[in-house]
Amino acid sequence: MTASRLKIAIPDERGSARMRRVRRIHTGPELQVRRTLHKLGYRYRLHVRGLPGTPDLVFKSRKRVIFVHGCFWHRHPNCPKASMPRNNRPFWEDKFRANIQRDQRKETELRNAGWEVLIVWECETRDAQSMFNKLTEFLGPPRFKPERS
Ligand SMILES: [Zn+2]
């Protein structure tokens, strides 16, 4: 599913290799977030295509969505991971600008439709405690339900 979301035109081999690396990095942080949420007992759906931007995690009853963004690809402000490739610089600048604009547009569409939106950056997922704080603050307390009644 991640692959289809990141479908882009690649100018040459170097760009292609870089994209593959970005994709691999991208899957780790999302799994990290999902593991934390799962442990806390939140229920959610993944990659809901019916919503703007196909949010990574959707909490329908809470009317909240979470995107887990790769710092490089989505341009985390002031983050060392959001470096600028030296080659094909105009291509990457255009691409990044388009990505940022698309992210903003989708977020606005979601908010206009009544959804609260949280962005979790790749580099934030390394600190388990701050991730826990950020997620629970955004989602509110998990609703623990007994496994069997
Ligand atoms: Zn970052």
PDB file of C-alpha atoms and ligand atoms in Angstrom:
ATOM      1  CA  MET A   1       0.000   0.000   0.000  1.00  0.00           C
ATOM      2  CA  THR A   2       2.885   2.303   0.804  1.00  0.00           C
ATOM      3  CA  ALA A   3       4.355   1.732  -2.637  1.00  0.00           C
ATOM      4  CA  SER A   4       1.268   2.937  -4.460  1.00  0.00           C
ATOM      5  CA  ARG A   5       1.093   6.034  -2.284  1.00  0.00           C
ATOM      6  CA  LEU A   6       4.601   7.062  -3.252  1.00  0.00           C
ATOM      7  CA  LYS A   7       4.256   6.575  -6.985  1.00  0.00           C
ATOM      8  CA  ILE A   8       6.412   9.240  -8.639  1.00  0.00           C
ATOM      9  CA  ALA A   9       8.466   9.840 -11.736  1.00  0.00           C
ATOM     10  CA  ILE A  10      12.155   9.159 -11.110  1.00  0.00           C
ATOM     11  CA  PRO A  11      14.765  11.036 -13.153  1.00  0.00           C
ATOM     12  CA  ASP A  12      17.597   8.486 -13.027  1.00  0.00           C
ATOM     13  CA  GLU A  13      19.111   5.517 -11.222  1.00  0.00           C
ATOM     14  CA  ARG A  14      20.422   7.545  -8.324  1.00  0.00           C
ATOM     15  CA  GLY A  15      16.979   8.967  -7.657  1.00  0.00           C
ATOM     16  CA  SER A  16      15.511   5.520  -7.865  1.00  0.00           C
ATOM     17  CA  ALA A  17      17.920   4.108  -5.298  1.00  0.00           C
ATOM     18  CA  ARG A  18      17.135   6.974  -2.989  1.00  0.00           C
ATOM     19  CA  MET A  19      13.389   6.385  -3.286  1.00  0.00           C
ATOM     20  CA  ARG A  20      13.766   2.729  -2.399  1.00  0.00           C
ATOM     21  CA  ARG A  21      15.672   3.741   0.714  1.00  0.00           C
ATOM     22  CA  VAL A  22      12.981   6.268   1.648  1.00  0.00           C
ATOM     23  CA  ARG A  23      10.281   3.634   1.289  1.00  0.00           C
ATOM     24  CA  ARG A  24      12.076   1.179   3.531  1.00  0.00           C
ATOM     25  CA  ILE A  25      12.631   3.826   6.193  1.00  0.00           C
ATOM     26  CA  HIS A  26       8.997   4.821   5.917  1.00  0.00           C
ATOM     27  CA  THR A  27       7.599   1.469   7.024  1.00  0.00           C
ATOM     28  CA  GLY A  28       9.544   1.258  10.319  1.00  0.00           C
ATOM     29  CA  PRO A  29       8.135   4.342  12.079  1.00  0.00           C
ATOM     30  CA  GLU A  30       4.553   3.465  11.192  1.00  0.00           C
ATOM     31  CA  LEU A  31       4.931   0.001  12.681  1.00  0.00           C
ATOM     32  CA  GLN A  32       6.429   1.597  15.783  1.00  0.00           C
ATOM     33  CA  VAL A  33       3.365   3.819  16.185  1.00  0.00           C
ATOM     34  CA  ARG A  34       1.014   0.902  15.552  1.00  0.00           C
ATOM     35  CA  ARG A  35       2.740  -1.238  18.169  1.00  0.00           C
ATOM     36  CA  THR A  36       2.421   1.529  20.768  1.00  0.00           C
ATOM     37  CA  LEU A  37      -1.275   2.075  19.961  1.00  0.00           C
ATOM     38  CA  HIS A  38      -1.961  -1.625  20.013  1.00  0.00           C
ATOM     39  CA  LYS A  39      -0.360  -2.034  23.437  1.00  0.00           C
ATOM     40  CA  LEU A  40      -2.533   0.811  24.743  1.00  0.00           C
ATOM     41  CA  GLY A  41      -5.661  -0.860  23.403  1.00  0.00           C
ATOM     42  CA  TYR A  42      -6.731   1.681  20.780  1.00  0.00           C
ATOM     43  CA  ARG A  43      -8.797   0.465  17.863  1.00  0.00           C
ATOM     44  CA  TYR A  44      -8.158   1.950  14.463  1.00  0.00           C
ATOM     45  CA  ARG A  45      -8.248   1.286  10.748  1.00  0.00           C
ATOM     46  CA  LEU A  46      -5.287   1.503   8.409  1.00  0.00           C
ATOM     47  CA  HIS A  47      -4.881   3.517   5.204  1.00  0.00           C
ATOM     48  CA  VAL A  48      -8.498   4.484   4.708  1.00  0.00           C
ATOM     49  CA  ARG A  49      -8.789   5.415   1.051  1.00  0.00           C
ATOM     50  CA  GLY A  50     -12.174   7.068   1.404  1.00  0.00           C
ATOM     51  CA  LEU A  51     -10.592   9.978   3.324  1.00  0.00           C
ATOM     52  CA  PRO A  52      -8.418  12.823   1.949  1.00  0.00           C
ATOM     53  CA  GLY A  53      -4.750  11.808   1.836  1.00  0.00           C
ATOM     54  CA  THR A  54      -5.489   8.177   2.781  1.00  0.00           C
ATOM     55  CA  PRO A  55      -4.570   8.633   6.457  1.00  0.00           C
ATOM     56  CA  ASP A  56      -2.270   5.966   7.890  1.00  0.00           C
ATOM     57  CA  LEU A  57      -4.380   5.456  11.015  1.00  0.00           C
ATOM     58  CA  VAL A  58      -8.064   6.305  11.385  1.00  0.00           C
ATOM     59  CA  PHE A  59      -9.961   6.450  14.692  1.00  0.00           C
ATOM     60  CA  LYS A  60     -13.475   6.757  13.395  1.00  0.00           C
ATOM     61  CA  SER A  61     -15.460   7.071  16.630  1.00  0.00           C
ATOM     62  CA  ARG A  62     -12.993   9.678  17.913  1.00  0.00           C
ATOM     63  CA  LYS A  63     -13.065  11.505  14.574  1.00  0.00           C
ATOM     64  CA  ARG A  64      -9.260  11.575  14.540  1.00  0.00           C
ATOM     65  CA  VAL A  65      -6.596  10.558  12.068  1.00  0.00           C
ATOM     66  CA  ILE A  66      -2.836  10.138  12.311  1.00  0.00           C
ATOM     67  CA  PHE A  67      -0.266  10.421   9.567  1.00  0.00           C
ATOM     68  CA  VAL A  68       3.184   8.956  10.166  1.00  0.00           C
ATOM     69  CA  HIS A  69       5.462  11.030   7.987  1.00  0.00           C
ATOM     70  CA  GLY A  70       8.965  10.264   6.831  1.00  0.00           C
ATOM     71  CA  CYS A  71      11.125  13.290   7.667  1.00  0.00           C
ATOM     72  CA  PHE A  72      12.929  13.342   4.317  1.00  0.00           C
ATOM     73  CA  TRP A  73       9.975  12.835   2.033  1.00  0.00           C
ATOM     74  CA  HIS A  74       7.518  15.100   3.864  1.00  0.00           C
ATOM     75  CA  ARG A  75      10.161  17.679   4.876  1.00  0.00           C
ATOM     76  CA  HIS A  76      10.119  17.759   8.645  1.00  0.00           C
ATOM     77  CA  PRO A  77      11.023  21.406   9.476  1.00  0.00           C
ATOM     78  CA  ASN A  78      14.494  21.836  11.004  1.00  0.00           C
ATOM     79  CA  CYS A  79      15.110  18.082  11.025  1.00  0.00           C
ATOM     80  CA  PRO A  80      18.546  16.743  10.021  1.00  0.00           C
ATOM     81  CA  LYS A  81      16.799  13.861   8.217  1.00  0.00           C
ATOM     82  CA  ALA A  82      15.169  16.316   5.815  1.00  0.00           C
ATOM     83  CA  SER A  83      18.387  16.861   3.877  1.00  0.00           C
ATOM     84  CA  MET A  84      18.504  18.131   0.292  1.00  0.00           C
ATOM     85  CA  PRO A  85      19.961  15.735  -2.300  1.00  0.00           C
ATOM     86  CA  ARG A  86      22.920  17.263  -4.140  1.00  0.00           C
ATOM     87  CA  ASN A  87      22.007  15.834  -7.524  1.00  0.00           C
ATOM     88  CA  ASN A  88      18.932  16.817  -9.532  1.00  0.00           C
ATOM     89  CA  ARG A  89      18.291  19.601  -7.097  1.00  0.00           C
ATOM     90  CA  PRO A  90      15.535  21.380  -9.122  1.00  0.00           C
ATOM     91  CA  PHE A  91      13.686  18.075  -9.437  1.00  0.00           C
ATOM     92  CA  TRP A  92      13.788  17.447  -5.712  1.00  0.00           C
ATOM     93  CA  GLU A  93      12.844  21.028  -4.835  1.00  0.00           C
ATOM     94  CA  ASP A  94       9.777  20.784  -7.069  1.00  0.00           C
ATOM     95  CA  LYS A  95       8.924  17.382  -5.673  1.00  0.00           C
ATOM     96  CA  PHE A  96       9.262  18.461  -2.064  1.00  0.00           C
ATOM     97  CA  ARG A  97       7.233  21.607  -2.644  1.00  0.00           C
ATOM     98  CA  ALA A  98       4.480  19.527  -4.234  1.00  0.00           C
ATOM     99  CA  ASN A  99       4.570  17.078  -1.320  1.00  0.00           C
ATOM    100  CA  ILE A 100       4.286  19.816   1.286  1.00  0.00           C
ATOM    101  CA  GLN A 101       1.432  21.480  -0.597  1.00  0.00           C
ATOM    102  CA  ARG A 102      -0.402  18.183  -0.998  1.00  0.00           C
ATOM    103  CA  ASP A 103       0.009  17.359   2.698  1.00  0.00           C
ATOM    104  CA  GLN A 104      -1.368  20.778   3.659  1.00  0.00           C
ATOM    105  CA  ARG A 105      -4.266  20.496   1.216  1.00  0.00           C
ATOM    106  CA  LYS A 106      -5.270  17.048   2.500  1.00  0.00           C
ATOM    107  CA  GLU A 107      -5.012  18.175   6.109  1.00  0.00           C
ATOM    108  CA  THR A 108      -7.283  21.144   5.379  1.00  0.00           C
ATOM    109  CA  GLU A 109      -9.795  18.878   3.636  1.00  0.00           C
ATOM    110  CA  LEU A 110      -9.838  16.570   6.635  1.00  0.00           C
ATOM    111  CA  ARG A 111     -10.262  19.405   9.139  1.00  0.00           C
ATOM    112  CA  ASN A 112     -13.045  20.926   7.048  1.00  0.00           C
ATOM    113  CA  ALA A 113     -14.791  17.555   7.206  1.00  0.00           C
ATOM    114  CA  GLY A 114     -14.560  17.595  11.014  1.00  0.00           C
ATOM    115  CA  TRP A 115     -11.492  15.411  11.579  1.00  0.00           C
ATOM    116  CA  GLU A 116      -8.674  16.191  13.987  1.00  0.00           C
ATOM    117  CA  VAL A 117      -5.283  15.524  12.417  1.00  0.00           C
ATOM    118  CA  LEU A 118      -2.006  14.516  14.081  1.00  0.00           C
ATOM    119  CA  ILE A 119       1.322  14.251  12.288  1.00  0.00           C
ATOM    120  CA  VAL A 120       3.843  11.892  13.865  1.00  0.00           C
ATOM    121  CA  TRP A 121       7.307  12.400  12.396  1.00  0.00           C
ATOM    122  CA  GLU A 122       9.614   9.485  11.751  1.00  0.00           C
ATOM    123  CA  CYS A 123      12.311  10.876  14.076  1.00  0.00           C
ATOM    124  CA  GLU A 124       9.810  11.220  16.939  1.00  0.00           C
ATOM    125  CA  THR A 125       9.038   7.511  16.984  1.00  0.00           C
ATOM    126  CA  ARG A 126      12.444   6.702  18.499  1.00  0.00           C
ATOM    127  CA  ASP A 127      11.505   8.063  21.914  1.00  0.00           C
ATOM    128  CA  ALA A 128       8.889   5.694  23.339  1.00  0.00           C
ATOM    129  CA  GLN A 129       7.877   7.966  26.238  1.00  0.00           C
ATOM    130  CA  SER A 130       7.306  11.090  24.164  1.00  0.00           C
ATOM    131  CA  MET A 131       5.451   9.008  21.569  1.00  0.00           C
ATOM    132  CA  PHE A 132       3.204   7.654  24.301  1.00  0.00           C
ATOM    133  CA  ASN A 133       2.536  11.197  25.563  1.00  0.00           C
ATOM    134  CA  LYS A 134       1.857  12.586  22.119  1.00  0.00           C
ATOM    135  CA  LEU A 135      -0.514   9.791  21.120  1.00  0.00           C
ATOM    136  CA  THR A 136      -2.522   9.657  24.336  1.00  0.00           C
ATOM    137  CA  GLU A 137      -2.802  13.440  24.460  1.00  0.00           C
ATOM    138  CA  PHE A 138      -4.202  13.500  20.953  1.00  0.00           C
ATOM    139  CA  LEU A 139      -6.485  10.482  21.225  1.00  0.00           C
ATOM    140  CA  GLY A 140      -7.671  10.718  24.804  1.00  0.00           C
ATOM    141  CA  PRO A 141      -7.661   7.712  27.113  1.00  0.00           C
ATOM    142  CA  PRO A 142      -7.994   4.308  25.458  1.00  0.00           C
ATOM    143  CA  ARG A 143     -11.258   2.501  26.036  1.00  0.00           C
ATOM    144  CA  PHE A 144     -10.279  -0.759  27.528  1.00  0.00           C
ATOM    145  CA  LYS A 145     -12.754  -3.476  26.754  1.00  0.00           C
ATOM    146  CA  PRO A 146     -12.632  -6.976  28.171  1.00  0.00           C
ATOM    147  CA  GLU A 147     -11.487  -9.534  25.606  1.00  0.00           C
ATOM    148  CA  ARG A 148     -14.498 -11.711  26.440  1.00  0.00           C
ATOM    149  CA  SER A 149     -17.679 -10.795  28.264  1.00  0.00           C
TER     150      SER A 149
HETATM  151 ZN    ZN B   1      12.354  14.549  11.732  1.00  0.00          ZN
END
